[in-house]
Amino acid sequence: PPPPSRTMKYLAAYMLATMGGNATPTADDLKKILTSVGAEVDDAVLTTVMDKLKDKSLPELIAAGKEKFAAVPAAAVGGAAAPAAAAGGAAPAAAEAKKEEEPEEEEEGADFDLFD
Protein backbone atom coordinates (compact mmCIF):
# COMPACT_ATOMS: atom_id res chain seq x y z
CA PRO A 1 0.00 0.00 0.00
CA PRO A 2 1.15 3.59 -0.57
CA PRO A 3 2.47 5.52 2.44
CA PRO A 4 -0.04 7.77 4.24
CA SER A 5 1.67 10.91 2.98
CA ARG A 6 0.76 9.93 -0.59
CA THR A 7 -2.88 9.23 0.24
CA MET A 8 -3.81 12.31 2.27
CA LYS A 9 -4.90 14.42 -0.70
CA TYR A 10 -7.22 11.63 -1.84
CA LEU A 11 -8.73 11.40 1.65
CA ALA A 12 -9.16 15.17 1.74
CA ALA A 13 -10.91 15.11 -1.64
CA TYR A 14 -13.14 12.26 -0.41
CA MET A 15 -14.08 14.27 2.67
CA LEU A 16 -14.77 17.39 0.60
CA ALA A 17 -17.03 15.44 -1.73
CA THR A 18 -18.86 13.80 1.16
CA MET A 19 -19.30 17.01 3.10
CA GLY A 20 -20.50 18.65 -0.11
CA GLY A 21 -23.43 16.25 -0.24
CA ASN A 22 -22.08 13.32 -2.25
CA ALA A 23 -22.57 10.37 0.10
CA THR A 24 -20.70 7.95 -2.17
CA PRO A 25 -18.02 9.76 -4.17
CA THR A 26 -16.41 7.87 -7.05
CA ALA A 27 -12.81 7.89 -8.22
CA ASP A 28 -13.85 10.28 -10.98
CA ASP A 29 -15.38 12.65 -8.41
CA LEU A 30 -12.11 12.71 -6.47
CA LYS A 31 -10.10 13.15 -9.66
CA LYS A 32 -12.24 16.19 -10.61
CA ILE A 33 -11.70 17.76 -7.19
CA LEU A 34 -7.94 17.17 -7.23
CA THR A 35 -7.36 18.35 -10.79
CA SER A 36 -9.47 21.46 -10.16
CA VAL A 37 -6.78 22.66 -7.76
CA GLY A 38 -3.87 21.56 -9.92
CA ALA A 39 -2.99 18.41 -7.98
CA GLU A 40 -1.54 15.45 -9.83
CA VAL A 41 -3.50 12.22 -9.63
CA ASP A 42 -1.80 8.83 -9.45
CA ASP A 43 -4.46 6.39 -10.69
CA ALA A 44 -2.87 3.46 -8.86
CA VAL A 45 -2.95 5.28 -5.52
CA LEU A 46 -6.47 6.54 -6.20
CA THR A 47 -7.65 3.00 -6.93
CA THR A 48 -6.04 1.72 -3.71
CA VAL A 49 -7.65 4.49 -1.66
CA MET A 50 -11.07 3.89 -3.23
CA ASP A 51 -10.78 0.16 -2.50
CA LYS A 52 -10.03 0.93 1.17
CA LEU A 53 -12.94 3.38 1.42
CA LYS A 54 -15.42 1.11 -0.31
CA ASP A 55 -18.68 0.67 1.62
CA LYS A 56 -17.56 2.93 4.50
CA SER A 57 -19.23 6.13 5.62
CA LEU A 58 -17.31 9.25 6.59
CA PRO A 59 -18.33 8.97 10.28
CA GLU A 60 -17.05 5.36 10.32
CA LEU A 61 -13.73 6.46 8.84
CA ILE A 62 -13.35 9.29 11.34
CA ALA A 63 -14.15 6.98 14.27
CA ALA A 64 -11.60 4.43 13.06
CA GLY A 65 -9.00 7.17 12.69
CA LYS A 66 -9.64 8.41 16.23
CA GLU A 67 -9.12 4.89 17.58
CA LYS A 68 -5.81 4.59 15.74
CA PHE A 69 -4.71 8.03 16.91
CA ALA A 70 -5.60 7.18 20.52
CA ALA A 71 -3.32 4.13 20.31
CA VAL A 72 -0.25 6.30 19.63
CA PRO A 73 1.98 6.36 22.72
CA ALA A 74 2.08 9.74 24.44
CA ALA A 75 5.60 9.24 25.83
CA ALA A 76 7.12 10.64 22.63
CA VAL A 77 5.70 14.05 23.49
CA GLY A 78 7.86 14.47 26.60
CA GLY A 79 11.10 13.54 24.86
CA ALA A 80 12.23 17.17 24.44
CA ALA A 81 12.39 17.79 28.20
CA ALA A 82 15.47 15.62 28.77
CA PRO A 83 17.84 17.62 26.51
CA ALA A 84 16.63 20.87 28.07
CA ALA A 85 17.32 19.54 31.57
CA ALA A 86 20.76 18.35 30.50
CA ALA A 87 21.63 21.86 29.34
CA GLY A 88 22.47 22.80 32.94
CA GLY A 89 19.57 25.05 33.81
CA ALA A 90 19.68 27.25 30.74
CA ALA A 91 16.09 26.41 29.88
CA PRO A 92 14.58 27.77 33.14
CA ALA A 93 16.52 31.01 32.73
CA ALA A 94 15.21 31.39 29.20
CA ALA A 95 11.68 30.72 30.40
CA GLU A 96 12.00 33.39 33.10
CA ALA A 97 13.33 35.91 30.58
CA LYS A 98 10.36 35.25 28.34
CA LYS A 99 7.95 35.76 31.26
CA GLU A 100 9.54 39.11 32.08
CA GLU A 101 8.86 40.54 28.62
CA GLU A 102 6.23 43.21 28.75
CA PRO A 103 3.05 42.66 26.75
CA GLU A 104 2.75 44.74 23.62
CA GLU A 105 0.74 47.89 24.04
CA GLU A 106 -2.10 48.79 21.75
CA GLU A 107 -1.32 51.07 18.86
CA GLU A 108 -2.05 54.64 19.86
CA GLY A 109 -3.28 55.60 16.40
CA ALA A 110 -6.06 53.01 16.25
CA ASP A 111 -9.33 54.84 15.61
CA PHE A 112 -11.62 51.85 15.99
CA ASP A 113 -12.39 48.93 18.24
CA LEU A 114 -13.18 45.56 16.73
CA PHE A 115 -15.67 44.79 19.47
CA ASP A 116 -17.80 47.95 19.36
CSV table of C-alpha atoms in Angstrom, one decimal:
chain,number,residue,atom,x,y,z
A,1,PRO,CA,0.0,0.0,0.0
A,2,PRO,CA,1.1,3.6,-0.6
A,3,PRO,CA,2.5,5.5,2.4
A,4,PRO,CA,0.0,7.8,4.2
A,5,SER,CA,1.7,10.9,3.0
A,6,ARG,CA,0.8,9.9,-0.6
A,7,THR,CA,-2.9,9.2,0.2
A,8,MET,CA,-3.8,12.3,2.3
A,9,LYS,CA,-4.9,14.4,-0.7
A,10,TYR,CA,-7.2,11.6,-1.8
A,11,LEU,CA,-8.7,11.4,1.6
A,12,ALA,CA,-9.2,15.2,1.7
A,13,ALA,CA,-10.9,15.1,-1.6
A,14,TYR,CA,-13.1,12.3,-0.4
A,15,MET,CA,-14.1,14.3,2.7
A,16,LEU,CA,-14.8,17.4,0.6
A,17,ALA,CA,-17.0,15.4,-1.7
A,18,THR,CA,-18.9,13.8,1.2
A,19,MET,CA,-19.3,17.0,3.1
A,20,GLY,CA,-20.5,18.7,-0.1
A,21,GLY,CA,-23.4,16.3,-0.2
A,22,ASN,CA,-22.1,13.3,-2.2
A,23,ALA,CA,-22.6,10.4,0.1
A,24,THR,CA,-20.7,7.9,-2.2
A,25,PRO,CA,-18.0,9.8,-4.2
A,26,THR,CA,-16.4,7.9,-7.1
A,27,ALA,CA,-12.8,7.9,-8.2
A,28,ASP,CA,-13.9,10.3,-11.0
A,29,ASP,CA,-15.4,12.6,-8.4
A,30,LEU,CA,-12.1,12.7,-6.5
A,31,LYS,CA,-10.1,13.2,-9.7
A,32,LYS,CA,-12.2,16.2,-10.6
A,33,ILE,CA,-11.7,17.8,-7.2
A,34,LEU,CA,-7.9,17.2,-7.2
A,35,THR,CA,-7.4,18.4,-10.8
A,36,SER,CA,-9.5,21.5,-10.2
A,37,VAL,CA,-6.8,22.7,-7.8
A,38,GLY,CA,-3.9,21.6,-9.9
A,39,ALA,CA,-3.0,18.4,-8.0
A,40,GLU,CA,-1.5,15.5,-9.8
A,41,VAL,CA,-3.5,12.2,-9.6
A,42,ASP,CA,-1.8,8.8,-9.5
A,43,ASP,CA,-4.5,6.4,-10.7
A,44,ALA,CA,-2.9,3.5,-8.9
A,45,VAL,CA,-2.9,5.3,-5.5
A,46,LEU,CA,-6.5,6.5,-6.2
A,47,THR,CA,-7.6,3.0,-6.9
A,48,THR,CA,-6.0,1.7,-3.7
A,49,VAL,CA,-7.6,4.5,-1.7
A,50,MET,CA,-11.1,3.9,-3.2
A,51,ASP,CA,-10.8,0.2,-2.5
A,52,LYS,CA,-10.0,0.9,1.2
A,53,LEU,CA,-12.9,3.4,1.4
A,54,LYS,CA,-15.4,1.1,-0.3
A,55,ASP,CA,-18.7,0.7,1.6
A,56,LYS,CA,-17.6,2.9,4.5
A,57,SER,CA,-19.2,6.1,5.6
A,58,LEU,CA,-17.3,9.2,6.6
A,59,PRO,CA,-18.3,9.0,10.3
A,60,GLU,CA,-17.1,5.4,10.3
A,61,LEU,CA,-13.7,6.5,8.8
A,62,ILE,CA,-13.4,9.3,11.3
A,63,ALA,CA,-14.1,7.0,14.3
A,64,ALA,CA,-11.6,4.4,13.1
A,65,GLY,CA,-9.0,7.2,12.7
A,66,LYS,CA,-9.6,8.4,16.2
A,67,GLU,CA,-9.1,4.9,17.6
A,68,LYS,CA,-5.8,4.6,15.7
A,69,PHE,CA,-4.7,8.0,16.9
A,70,ALA,CA,-5.6,7.2,20.5
A,71,ALA,CA,-3.3,4.1,20.3
A,72,VAL,CA,-0.3,6.3,19.6
A,73,PRO,CA,2.0,6.4,22.7
A,74,ALA,CA,2.1,9.7,24.4
A,75,ALA,CA,5.6,9.2,25.8
A,76,ALA,CA,7.1,10.6,22.6
A,77,VAL,CA,5.7,14.1,23.5
A,78,GLY,CA,7.9,14.5,26.6
A,79,GLY,CA,11.1,13.5,24.9
A,80,ALA,CA,12.2,17.2,24.4
A,81,ALA,CA,12.4,17.8,28.2
A,82,ALA,CA,15.5,15.6,28.8
A,83,PRO,CA,17.8,17.6,26.5
A,84,ALA,CA,16.6,20.9,28.1
A,85,ALA,CA,17.3,19.5,31.6
A,86,ALA,CA,20.8,18.3,30.5
A,87,ALA,CA,21.6,21.9,29.3
A,88,GLY,CA,22.5,22.8,32.9
A,89,GLY,CA,19.6,25.0,33.8
A,90,ALA,CA,19.7,27.3,30.7
A,91,ALA,CA,16.1,26.4,29.9
A,92,PRO,CA,14.6,27.8,33.1
A,93,ALA,CA,16.5,31.0,32.7
A,94,ALA,CA,15.2,31.4,29.2
A,95,ALA,CA,11.7,30.7,30.4
A,96,GLU,CA,12.0,33.4,33.1
A,97,ALA,CA,13.3,35.9,30.6
A,98,LYS,CA,10.4,35.3,28.3
A,99,LYS,CA,7.9,35.8,31.3
A,100,GLU,CA,9.5,39.1,32.1
A,101,GLU,CA,8.9,40.5,28.6
A,102,GLU,CA,6.2,43.2,28.8
A,103,PRO,CA,3.1,42.7,26.8
A,104,GLU,CA,2.7,44.7,23.6
A,105,GLU,CA,0.7,47.9,24.0
A,106,GLU,CA,-2.1,48.8,21.8
A,107,GLU,CA,-1.3,51.1,18.9
A,108,GLU,CA,-2.0,54.6,19.9
A,109,GLY,CA,-3.3,55.6,16.4
A,110,ALA,CA,-6.1,53.0,16.3
A,111,ASP,CA,-9.3,54.8,15.6
A,112,PHE,CA,-11.6,51.9,16.0
A,113,ASP,CA,-12.4,48.9,18.2
A,114,LEU,CA,-13.2,45.6,16.7
A,115,PHE,CA,-15.7,44.8,19.5
A,116,ASP,CA,-17.8,47.9,19.4
